[in-house]
């Protein structure tokens, strides 16, 4: 077991993934990430240490041969359990012979059980001791040796068997917790068809390069990120983003690695290499979570680390007391029992197995948590600040209202505006041209930056601009009404006369209001931050059900607001743009919406959502709160076991065998309890319960 922490690794960039051989993690090795060849000696010598501190190295599937990937076998075929299984068989047989009165075979079998079980932890404990490190394995080693010297070979064998079994079960629990992350890599196909000048050819997915044209047939997975260049279909992205409804795609649509194509063949231009795409980003980010630990993990370490030498001193004092009172045999035996009773086995794994289980599970439903610390802090959140543009809204401005002047038809108004805006690069121009797809291009177009644009449409001089450039005139009250509804008002003028108004708005995501209700029902305070003007901001906030609105916020202003909110109670910031990066970094927990958001936002955040469904927020908070409760229960149970067993061992109420049995049963319970954190919360098992269609 790992008892010491070597500190967090340097965080890697989101688009960096290390190619390593996938082997089992062995938490019995050195706590500072050195491999232990004793545990599971048949595994590759090149394995990475998987203790709770340094975390496991995770593979990039692209480029890793099948024989390099080790899949966790069923327990009855797991060779790592073999030493413990043999130790148990020898022990049972030994006791059977002892009860039958056949002493020599019984003693031989008990010695076999002792040596087989001790093989899994004694060598590692000795190596750590040579390097000046104390650990739980050392306590068990001393206890076993002492029991043998006192003639209790059977009890020493029982201790070795139960401790080795608990270690092996812990290894499997940790491996199982990490399999959810490894499963993400299986979403990348082994091979992919690529269009070449000489014709279509099949190549390994790892060999895909940016700008390659991929041919993805019906039912096939997309090998890397790209943009559709030919074909129309629907993609199942549920395994990547957690969004349950297939996404319609067409030429120009960006697609993510691991998505499953629907009924039609697509040609996709790769925008990332096969070894370096959004899916490997997810793996890389979650990999970082295994390398850092949160507050409660550090609390467990602070308790467990000094407890080992304290236990050794206490056991030594008990033995010395035996010599003082003239009964060294009895008190030395009790000292050994005390040694086992006070060992922090369960405490050492109380938090790590929970954190890794929960983080690995979260990655499967689209929540990438970068560290154990972030996971634990996520469970404390009492307030959430939401950016407006791109988070609460679609970040896709659209025409939502058209008010033509008297004598002008709606289509005529849109045609004039669309023709003039056709060549404009202004963000609102795209909304207008989309609303008027058949408009012919204008001539003599002149753009006045910050005001509007002028051009001739079939001989008519048309100007399109904001209300500061073109006064709405007789439509002034209509312009005010549209602005009150959160629209950006565009005025259209034809031959010097006001032709009408066009209202453009970045619409709320369909799940925004439901998400706000879910958070409020959970007792979470909601604040909306935006750089928009006060009137527009409050109109959008009212639709979402948010009352605390901070408008006209620059990036530095957002960070200041978050700092103030976080000073009062733990606060999460949710955003997706570069302007959100300072606030994300300032918050108790920064949450970036979608791995396709700005790189600055993702780097600054502690948590990243691979999809854009806001209902992931209450689901992720519920998941983290549940994990935090499990951590607390594990720590309390581990400490309670020590506090209860210590006096019972000191006063001889329980012998060595009884203490070992209770201790190891408690450790197994802690492991199983920690694995429960991998269960998906109800809010994420049934997103449709909000009665809002998933955002696609």
PDB file of C-alpha atoms in Angstrom, residues 440-676:
ATOM      1  CA  UNK A 440     -29.171  38.767 -54.135  1.00  0.00           C
ATOM      2  CA  UNK A 441     -25.943  40.576 -53.385  1.00  0.00           C
ATOM      3  CA  UNK A 442     -25.929  44.362 -53.122  1.00  0.00           C
ATOM      4  CA  UNK A 443     -23.562  46.665 -55.012  1.00  0.00           C
ATOM      5  CA  UNK A 444     -21.592  49.711 -53.929  1.00  0.00           C
ATOM      6  CA  UNK A 445     -21.382  48.265 -50.411  1.00  0.00           C
ATOM      7  CA  UNK A 446     -19.615  50.446 -47.853  1.00  0.00           C
ATOM      8  CA  UNK A 447     -19.234  49.407 -44.233  1.00  0.00           C
ATOM      9  CA  UNK A 448     -19.004  52.004 -41.467  1.00  0.00           C
ATOM     10  CA  UNK A 449     -17.300  50.138 -38.630  1.00  0.00           C
ATOM     11  CA  UNK A 450     -19.205  50.340 -35.374  1.00  0.00           C
ATOM     12  CA  UNK A 451     -22.311  51.764 -37.011  1.00  0.00           C
ATOM     13  CA  UNK A 452     -23.612  49.820 -39.966  1.00  0.00           C
ATOM     14  CA  UNK A 453     -23.411  49.178 -43.703  1.00  0.00           C
ATOM     15  CA  UNK A 454     -24.702  50.809 -46.891  1.00  0.00           C
ATOM     16  CA  UNK A 455     -25.373  49.378 -50.357  1.00  0.00           C
ATOM     17  CA  UNK A 456     -27.683  49.365 -53.378  1.00  0.00           C
ATOM     18  CA  UNK A 457     -30.184  46.542 -53.847  1.00  0.00           C
ATOM     19  CA  UNK A 458     -31.844  46.610 -57.304  1.00  0.00           C
ATOM     20  CA  UNK A 459     -31.240  50.348 -57.445  1.00  0.00           C
ATOM     21  CA  UNK A 460     -32.564  51.065 -53.942  1.00  0.00           C
ATOM     22  CA  UNK A 461     -30.154  52.692 -51.499  1.00  0.00           C
ATOM     23  CA  UNK A 462     -30.301  50.630 -48.289  1.00  0.00           C
ATOM     24  CA  UNK A 463     -28.656  51.299 -44.970  1.00  0.00           C
ATOM     25  CA  UNK A 464     -28.556  48.770 -42.134  1.00  0.00           C
ATOM     26  CA  UNK A 465     -27.218  49.697 -38.717  1.00  0.00           C
ATOM     27  CA  UNK A 466     -27.711  50.093 -34.997  1.00  0.00           C
ATOM     28  CA  UNK A 467     -30.096  52.511 -33.298  1.00  0.00           C
ATOM     29  CA  UNK A 468     -27.257  54.887 -32.498  1.00  0.00           C
ATOM     30  CA  UNK A 469     -26.582  55.367 -36.228  1.00  0.00           C
ATOM     31  CA  UNK A 470     -30.118  55.117 -37.559  1.00  0.00           C
ATOM     32  CA  UNK A 471     -32.873  56.518 -35.359  1.00  0.00           C
ATOM     33  CA  UNK A 472     -35.949  54.222 -35.384  1.00  0.00           C
ATOM     34  CA  UNK A 473     -38.243  57.205 -35.875  1.00  0.00           C
ATOM     35  CA  UNK A 474     -41.914  56.161 -35.817  1.00  0.00           C
ATOM     36  CA  UNK A 475     -40.839  52.664 -34.735  1.00  0.00           C
ATOM     37  CA  UNK A 476     -39.113  53.992 -31.607  1.00  0.00           C
ATOM     38  CA  UNK A 477     -41.567  52.334 -29.191  1.00  0.00           C
ATOM     39  CA  UNK A 478     -41.235  49.017 -31.039  1.00  0.00           C
ATOM     40  CA  UNK A 479     -37.433  49.280 -30.782  1.00  0.00           C
ATOM     41  CA  UNK A 480     -37.688  49.839 -27.011  1.00  0.00           C
ATOM     42  CA  UNK A 481     -40.015  46.872 -26.663  1.00  0.00           C
ATOM     43  CA  UNK A 482     -37.640  44.617 -28.584  1.00  0.00           C
ATOM     44  CA  UNK A 483     -34.684  45.809 -26.514  1.00  0.00           C
ATOM     45  CA  UNK A 484     -36.616  45.073 -23.316  1.00  0.00           C
ATOM     46  CA  UNK A 485     -36.975  41.498 -24.558  1.00  0.00           C
ATOM     47  CA  UNK A 486     -33.197  41.192 -24.779  1.00  0.00           C
ATOM     48  CA  UNK A 487     -32.868  41.692 -28.525  1.00  0.00           C
ATOM     49  CA  UNK A 488     -30.232  43.632 -30.383  1.00  0.00           C
ATOM     50  CA  UNK A 489     -32.205  45.986 -32.620  1.00  0.00           C
ATOM     51  CA  UNK A 490     -31.050  46.497 -36.231  1.00  0.00           C
ATOM     52  CA  UNK A 491     -32.631  49.360 -38.147  1.00  0.00           C
ATOM     53  CA  UNK A 492     -33.164  49.105 -41.907  1.00  0.00           C
ATOM     54  CA  UNK A 493     -33.507  52.282 -43.973  1.00  0.00           C
ATOM     55  CA  UNK A 494     -34.474  52.423 -47.675  1.00  0.00           C
ATOM     56  CA  UNK A 495     -34.026  55.626 -49.672  1.00  0.00           C
ATOM     57  CA  UNK A 496     -33.821  57.686 -46.485  1.00  0.00           C
ATOM     58  CA  UNK A 497     -37.009  56.245 -44.931  1.00  0.00           C
ATOM     59  CA  UNK A 498     -37.191  53.783 -42.031  1.00  0.00           C
ATOM     60  CA  UNK A 499     -38.185  50.438 -43.599  1.00  0.00           C
ATOM     61  CA  UNK A 500     -38.367  48.418 -40.401  1.00  0.00           C
ATOM     62  CA  UNK A 501     -36.614  46.775 -37.473  1.00  0.00           C
ATOM     63  CA  UNK A 502     -34.958  43.387 -37.131  1.00  0.00           C
ATOM     64  CA  UNK A 503     -34.551  41.884 -33.659  1.00  0.00           C
ATOM     65  CA  UNK A 504     -31.591  39.556 -33.150  1.00  0.00           C
ATOM     66  CA  UNK A 505     -30.981  37.565 -30.019  1.00  0.00           C
ATOM     67  CA  UNK A 506     -28.662  34.852 -28.824  1.00  0.00           C
ATOM     68  CA  UNK A 507     -31.337  32.435 -27.645  1.00  0.00           C
ATOM     69  CA  UNK A 508     -31.188  30.502 -24.402  1.00  0.00           C
ATOM     70  CA  UNK A 509     -30.244  26.874 -24.607  1.00  0.00           C
ATOM     71  CA  UNK A 510     -33.434  24.815 -24.261  1.00  0.00           C
ATOM     72  CA  UNK A 511     -32.225  23.281 -21.003  1.00  0.00           C
ATOM     73  CA  UNK A 512     -31.055  26.524 -19.349  1.00  0.00           C
ATOM     74  CA  UNK A 513     -34.209  27.282 -17.354  1.00  0.00           C
ATOM     75  CA  UNK A 514     -34.547  23.653 -16.230  1.00  0.00           C
ATOM     76  CA  UNK A 515     -30.910  23.618 -15.107  1.00  0.00           C
ATOM     77  CA  UNK A 516     -31.378  26.779 -13.070  1.00  0.00           C
ATOM     78  CA  UNK A 517     -34.431  25.240 -11.383  1.00  0.00           C
ATOM     79  CA  UNK A 518     -32.504  22.063 -10.566  1.00  0.00           C
ATOM     80  CA  UNK A 519     -29.667  24.061  -9.003  1.00  0.00           C
ATOM     81  CA  UNK A 520     -32.053  26.245  -7.007  1.00  0.00           C
ATOM     82  CA  UNK A 521     -33.920  23.157  -5.766  1.00  0.00           C
ATOM     83  CA  UNK A 522     -30.565  21.827  -4.529  1.00  0.00           C
ATOM     84  CA  UNK A 523     -29.996  25.021  -2.532  1.00  0.00           C
ATOM     85  CA  UNK A 524     -27.390  26.424  -4.931  1.00  0.00           C
ATOM     86  CA  UNK A 525     -27.286  30.192  -5.417  1.00  0.00           C
ATOM     87  CA  UNK A 526     -27.190  31.348  -9.065  1.00  0.00           C
ATOM     88  CA  UNK A 527     -25.483  34.436 -10.492  1.00  0.00           C
ATOM     89  CA  UNK A 528     -25.290  35.418 -14.170  1.00  0.00           C
ATOM     90  CA  UNK A 529     -22.221  37.275 -15.453  1.00  0.00           C
ATOM     91  CA  UNK A 530     -22.110  38.964 -18.846  1.00  0.00           C
ATOM     92  CA  UNK A 531     -20.514  41.769 -20.770  1.00  0.00           C
ATOM     93  CA  UNK A 532     -23.888  42.685 -22.294  1.00  0.00           C
ATOM     94  CA  UNK A 533     -25.806  45.799 -21.333  1.00  0.00           C
ATOM     95  CA  UNK A 534     -28.041  45.730 -18.278  1.00  0.00           C
ATOM     96  CA  UNK A 535     -31.334  45.619 -20.194  1.00  0.00           C
ATOM     97  CA  UNK A 536     -30.391  42.706 -22.436  1.00  0.00           C
ATOM     98  CA  UNK A 537     -28.792  40.826 -19.574  1.00  0.00           C
ATOM     99  CA  UNK A 538     -31.869  41.084 -17.340  1.00  0.00           C
ATOM    100  CA  UNK A 539     -34.180  40.002 -20.152  1.00  0.00           C
ATOM    101  CA  UNK A 540     -32.178  36.814 -20.738  1.00  0.00           C
ATOM    102  CA  UNK A 541     -31.807  36.207 -16.991  1.00  0.00           C
ATOM    103  CA  UNK A 542     -35.564  36.510 -16.495  1.00  0.00           C
ATOM    104  CA  UNK A 543     -36.166  33.821 -19.118  1.00  0.00           C
ATOM    105  CA  UNK A 544     -33.721  31.536 -17.314  1.00  0.00           C
ATOM    106  CA  UNK A 545     -35.146  32.290 -13.866  1.00  0.00           C
ATOM    107  CA  UNK A 546     -32.052  34.088 -12.532  1.00  0.00           C
ATOM    108  CA  UNK A 547     -32.429  37.169 -10.333  1.00  0.00           C
ATOM    109  CA  UNK A 548     -28.802  37.962  -9.467  1.00  0.00           C
ATOM    110  CA  UNK A 549     -27.411  39.564 -12.637  1.00  0.00           C
ATOM    111  CA  UNK A 550     -24.027  41.257 -13.090  1.00  0.00           C
ATOM    112  CA  UNK A 551     -23.994  43.020 -16.473  1.00  0.00           C
ATOM    113  CA  UNK A 552     -21.388  44.994 -18.438  1.00  0.00           C
ATOM    114  CA  UNK A 553     -18.588  42.945 -16.894  1.00  0.00           C
ATOM    115  CA  UNK A 554     -15.090  42.995 -18.362  1.00  0.00           C
ATOM    116  CA  UNK A 555     -12.903  39.885 -17.778  1.00  0.00           C
ATOM    117  CA  UNK A 556     -11.233  41.518 -14.765  1.00  0.00           C
ATOM    118  CA  UNK A 557     -14.645  42.528 -13.407  1.00  0.00           C
ATOM    119  CA  UNK A 558     -15.870  38.939 -13.647  1.00  0.00           C
ATOM    120  CA  UNK A 559     -12.834  37.732 -11.694  1.00  0.00           C
ATOM    121  CA  UNK A 560     -13.501  40.349  -8.998  1.00  0.00           C
ATOM    122  CA  UNK A 561     -17.135  39.265  -8.668  1.00  0.00           C
ATOM    123  CA  UNK A 562     -16.102  35.617  -8.389  1.00  0.00           C
ATOM    124  CA  UNK A 563     -13.522  36.495  -5.753  1.00  0.00           C
ATOM    125  CA  UNK A 564     -16.212  38.232  -3.706  1.00  0.00           C
ATOM    126  CA  UNK A 565     -18.684  35.357  -4.096  1.00  0.00           C
ATOM    127  CA  UNK A 566     -16.044  32.726  -3.235  1.00  0.00           C
ATOM    128  CA  UNK A 567     -15.074  34.651  -0.098  1.00  0.00           C
ATOM    129  CA  UNK A 568     -18.632  34.211   1.191  1.00  0.00           C
ATOM    130  CA  UNK A 569     -19.195  30.568   0.166  1.00  0.00           C
ATOM    131  CA  UNK A 570     -17.650  27.978  -2.183  1.00  0.00           C
ATOM    132  CA  UNK A 571     -18.445  29.120  -5.710  1.00  0.00           C
ATOM    133  CA  UNK A 572     -18.161  27.480  -9.118  1.00  0.00           C
ATOM    134  CA  UNK A 573     -17.746  29.536 -12.281  1.00  0.00           C
ATOM    135  CA  UNK A 574     -19.100  28.111 -15.542  1.00  0.00           C
ATOM    136  CA  UNK A 575     -17.883  29.608 -18.826  1.00  0.00           C
ATOM    137  CA  UNK A 576     -16.434  28.819 -22.220  1.00  0.00           C
ATOM    138  CA  UNK A 577     -14.646  31.857 -23.594  1.00  0.00           C
ATOM    139  CA  UNK A 578     -11.245  33.468 -23.303  1.00  0.00           C
ATOM    140  CA  UNK A 579     -12.861  36.318 -21.371  1.00  0.00           C
ATOM    141  CA  UNK A 580     -13.988  33.782 -18.753  1.00  0.00           C
ATOM    142  CA  UNK A 581     -10.485  32.448 -18.062  1.00  0.00           C
ATOM    143  CA  UNK A 582      -9.628  34.833 -15.169  1.00  0.00           C
ATOM    144  CA  UNK A 583     -12.930  34.088 -13.430  1.00  0.00           C
ATOM    145  CA  UNK A 584     -12.525  30.337 -13.957  1.00  0.00           C
ATOM    146  CA  UNK A 585      -9.094  30.446 -12.355  1.00  0.00           C
ATOM    147  CA  UNK A 586     -10.361  32.581  -9.440  1.00  0.00           C
ATOM    148  CA  UNK A 587     -13.377  30.423  -8.559  1.00  0.00           C
ATOM    149  CA  UNK A 588     -13.359  27.656  -5.978  1.00  0.00           C
ATOM    150  CA  UNK A 589     -13.982  25.365  -8.947  1.00  0.00           C
ATOM    151  CA  UNK A 590     -13.804  26.552 -12.563  1.00  0.00           C
ATOM    152  CA  UNK A 591     -15.968  24.634 -15.031  1.00  0.00           C
ATOM    153  CA  UNK A 592     -15.324  24.938 -18.784  1.00  0.00           C
ATOM    154  CA  UNK A 593     -18.264  24.150 -21.041  1.00  0.00           C
ATOM    155  CA  UNK A 594     -17.197  21.788 -23.799  1.00  0.00           C
ATOM    156  CA  UNK A 595     -13.686  20.823 -24.888  1.00  0.00           C
ATOM    157  CA  UNK A 596     -14.364  22.856 -28.020  1.00  0.00           C
ATOM    158  CA  UNK A 597     -14.410  26.025 -25.919  1.00  0.00           C
ATOM    159  CA  UNK A 598     -11.407  28.306 -25.840  1.00  0.00           C
ATOM    160  CA  UNK A 599      -8.082  26.725 -24.867  1.00  0.00           C
ATOM    161  CA  UNK A 600      -7.598  29.471 -22.264  1.00  0.00           C
ATOM    162  CA  UNK A 601     -10.890  28.567 -20.580  1.00  0.00           C
ATOM    163  CA  UNK A 602     -10.092  24.849 -20.531  1.00  0.00           C
ATOM    164  CA  UNK A 603      -6.589  25.396 -19.165  1.00  0.00           C
ATOM    165  CA  UNK A 604      -7.904  27.721 -16.436  1.00  0.00           C
ATOM    166  CA  UNK A 605     -10.729  25.425 -15.358  1.00  0.00           C
ATOM    167  CA  UNK A 606     -10.660  22.588 -12.825  1.00  0.00           C
ATOM    168  CA  UNK A 607     -13.491  20.717 -14.533  1.00  0.00           C
ATOM    169  CA  UNK A 608     -14.342  20.460 -18.232  1.00  0.00           C
ATOM    170  CA  UNK A 609     -17.588  19.231 -19.762  1.00  0.00           C
ATOM    171  CA  UNK A 610     -17.107  17.388 -23.035  1.00  0.00           C
ATOM    172  CA  UNK A 611     -20.645  18.323 -24.069  1.00  0.00           C
ATOM    173  CA  UNK A 612     -22.739  21.475 -23.840  1.00  0.00           C
ATOM    174  CA  UNK A 613     -25.778  20.191 -21.948  1.00  0.00           C
ATOM    175  CA  UNK A 614     -26.074  22.429 -18.881  1.00  0.00           C
ATOM    176  CA  UNK A 615     -27.828  19.659 -16.953  1.00  0.00           C
ATOM    177  CA  UNK A 616     -24.382  18.191 -16.443  1.00  0.00           C
ATOM    178  CA  UNK A 617     -23.841  20.921 -13.824  1.00  0.00           C
ATOM    179  CA  UNK A 618     -26.379  19.743 -11.189  1.00  0.00           C
ATOM    180  CA  UNK A 619     -25.500  16.144 -12.042  1.00  0.00           C
ATOM    181  CA  UNK A 620     -21.780  16.738 -11.496  1.00  0.00           C
ATOM    182  CA  UNK A 621     -22.415  18.564  -8.213  1.00  0.00           C
ATOM    183  CA  UNK A 622     -24.604  15.701  -6.970  1.00  0.00           C
ATOM    184  CA  UNK A 623     -21.929  13.182  -7.997  1.00  0.00           C
ATOM    185  CA  UNK A 624     -19.211  15.098  -6.130  1.00  0.00           C
ATOM    186  CA  UNK A 625     -21.346  15.575  -3.020  1.00  0.00           C
ATOM    187  CA  UNK A 626     -22.051  11.877  -2.877  1.00  0.00           C
ATOM    188  CA  UNK A 627     -18.353  11.063  -3.293  1.00  0.00           C
ATOM    189  CA  UNK A 628     -17.484  13.482  -0.498  1.00  0.00           C
ATOM    190  CA  UNK A 629     -19.965  11.783   1.820  1.00  0.00           C
ATOM    191  CA  UNK A 630     -18.425   8.410   1.002  1.00  0.00           C
ATOM    192  CA  UNK A 631     -14.930   9.782   1.714  1.00  0.00           C
ATOM    193  CA  UNK A 632     -16.066  11.122   5.074  1.00  0.00           C
ATOM    194  CA  UNK A 633     -17.673   7.811   5.989  1.00  0.00           C
ATOM    195  CA  UNK A 634     -14.495   5.933   5.029  1.00  0.00           C
ATOM    196  CA  UNK A 635     -12.250   8.178   7.127  1.00  0.00           C
ATOM    197  CA  UNK A 636     -14.576   7.950  10.147  1.00  0.00           C
ATOM    198  CA  UNK A 637     -14.792   4.172   9.851  1.00  0.00           C
ATOM    199  CA  UNK A 638     -11.017   3.789   9.510  1.00  0.00           C
ATOM    200  CA  UNK A 639     -10.366   5.913  12.601  1.00  0.00           C
ATOM    201  CA  UNK A 640     -13.151   4.193  14.548  1.00  0.00           C
ATOM    202  CA  UNK A 641     -11.614   0.782  13.879  1.00  0.00           C
ATOM    203  CA  UNK A 642      -8.287   1.955  15.297  1.00  0.00           C
ATOM    204  CA  UNK A 643      -9.876   3.590  18.350  1.00  0.00           C
ATOM    205  CA  UNK A 644     -11.949   0.494  19.141  1.00  0.00           C
ATOM    206  CA  UNK A 645      -9.307  -2.150  18.489  1.00  0.00           C
ATOM    207  CA  UNK A 646      -6.443  -0.423  20.309  1.00  0.00           C
ATOM    208  CA  UNK A 647      -7.813  -0.794  23.890  1.00  0.00           C
ATOM    209  CA  UNK A 648      -9.183  -4.271  23.121  1.00  0.00           C
ATOM    210  CA  UNK A 649      -5.721  -5.341  21.995  1.00  0.00           C
ATOM    211  CA  UNK A 650      -3.939  -3.559  24.860  1.00  0.00           C
ATOM    212  CA  UNK A 651      -5.983  -5.288  27.553  1.00  0.00           C
ATOM    213  CA  UNK A 652      -5.949  -8.693  25.889  1.00  0.00           C
ATOM    214  CA  UNK A 653      -9.640  -8.833  24.992  1.00  0.00           C
ATOM    215  CA  UNK A 654      -8.781  -9.684  21.382  1.00  0.00           C
ATOM    216  CA  UNK A 655      -5.869 -11.820  20.231  1.00  0.00           C
ATOM    217  CA  UNK A 656      -3.815 -11.419  17.099  1.00  0.00           C
ATOM    218  CA  UNK A 657      -6.109 -13.500  14.891  1.00  0.00           C
ATOM    219  CA  UNK A 658      -9.223 -11.610  15.991  1.00  0.00           C
ATOM    220  CA  UNK A 659      -7.640  -8.196  15.484  1.00  0.00           C
ATOM    221  CA  UNK A 660      -6.308  -9.160  12.049  1.00  0.00           C
ATOM    222  CA  UNK A 661      -9.707 -10.460  10.973  1.00  0.00           C
ATOM    223  CA  UNK A 662     -11.606  -7.348  12.106  1.00  0.00           C
ATOM    224  CA  UNK A 663      -8.982  -5.032  10.620  1.00  0.00           C
ATOM    225  CA  UNK A 664      -8.926  -6.640   7.190  1.00  0.00           C
ATOM    226  CA  UNK A 665     -12.702  -6.980   7.014  1.00  0.00           C
ATOM    227  CA  UNK A 666     -12.891  -3.243   7.707  1.00  0.00           C
ATOM    228  CA  UNK A 667     -10.356  -2.568   4.961  1.00  0.00           C
ATOM    229  CA  UNK A 668     -12.330  -4.582   2.434  1.00  0.00           C
ATOM    230  CA  UNK A 669     -15.473  -2.707   3.478  1.00  0.00           C
ATOM    231  CA  UNK A 670     -13.719   0.637   2.948  1.00  0.00           C
ATOM    232  CA  UNK A 671     -12.642  -0.460  -0.537  1.00  0.00           C
ATOM    233  CA  UNK A 672     -16.135  -1.610  -1.485  1.00  0.00           C
ATOM    234  CA  UNK A 673     -17.643   1.569  -0.076  1.00  0.00           C
ATOM    235  CA  UNK A 674     -15.191   3.672  -2.079  1.00  0.00           C
ATOM    236  CA  UNK A 675     -16.033   1.846  -5.295  1.00  0.00           C
ATOM    237  CA  UNK A 676     -19.670   2.885  -4.771  1.00  0.00           C
TER     238      UNK A 676
END
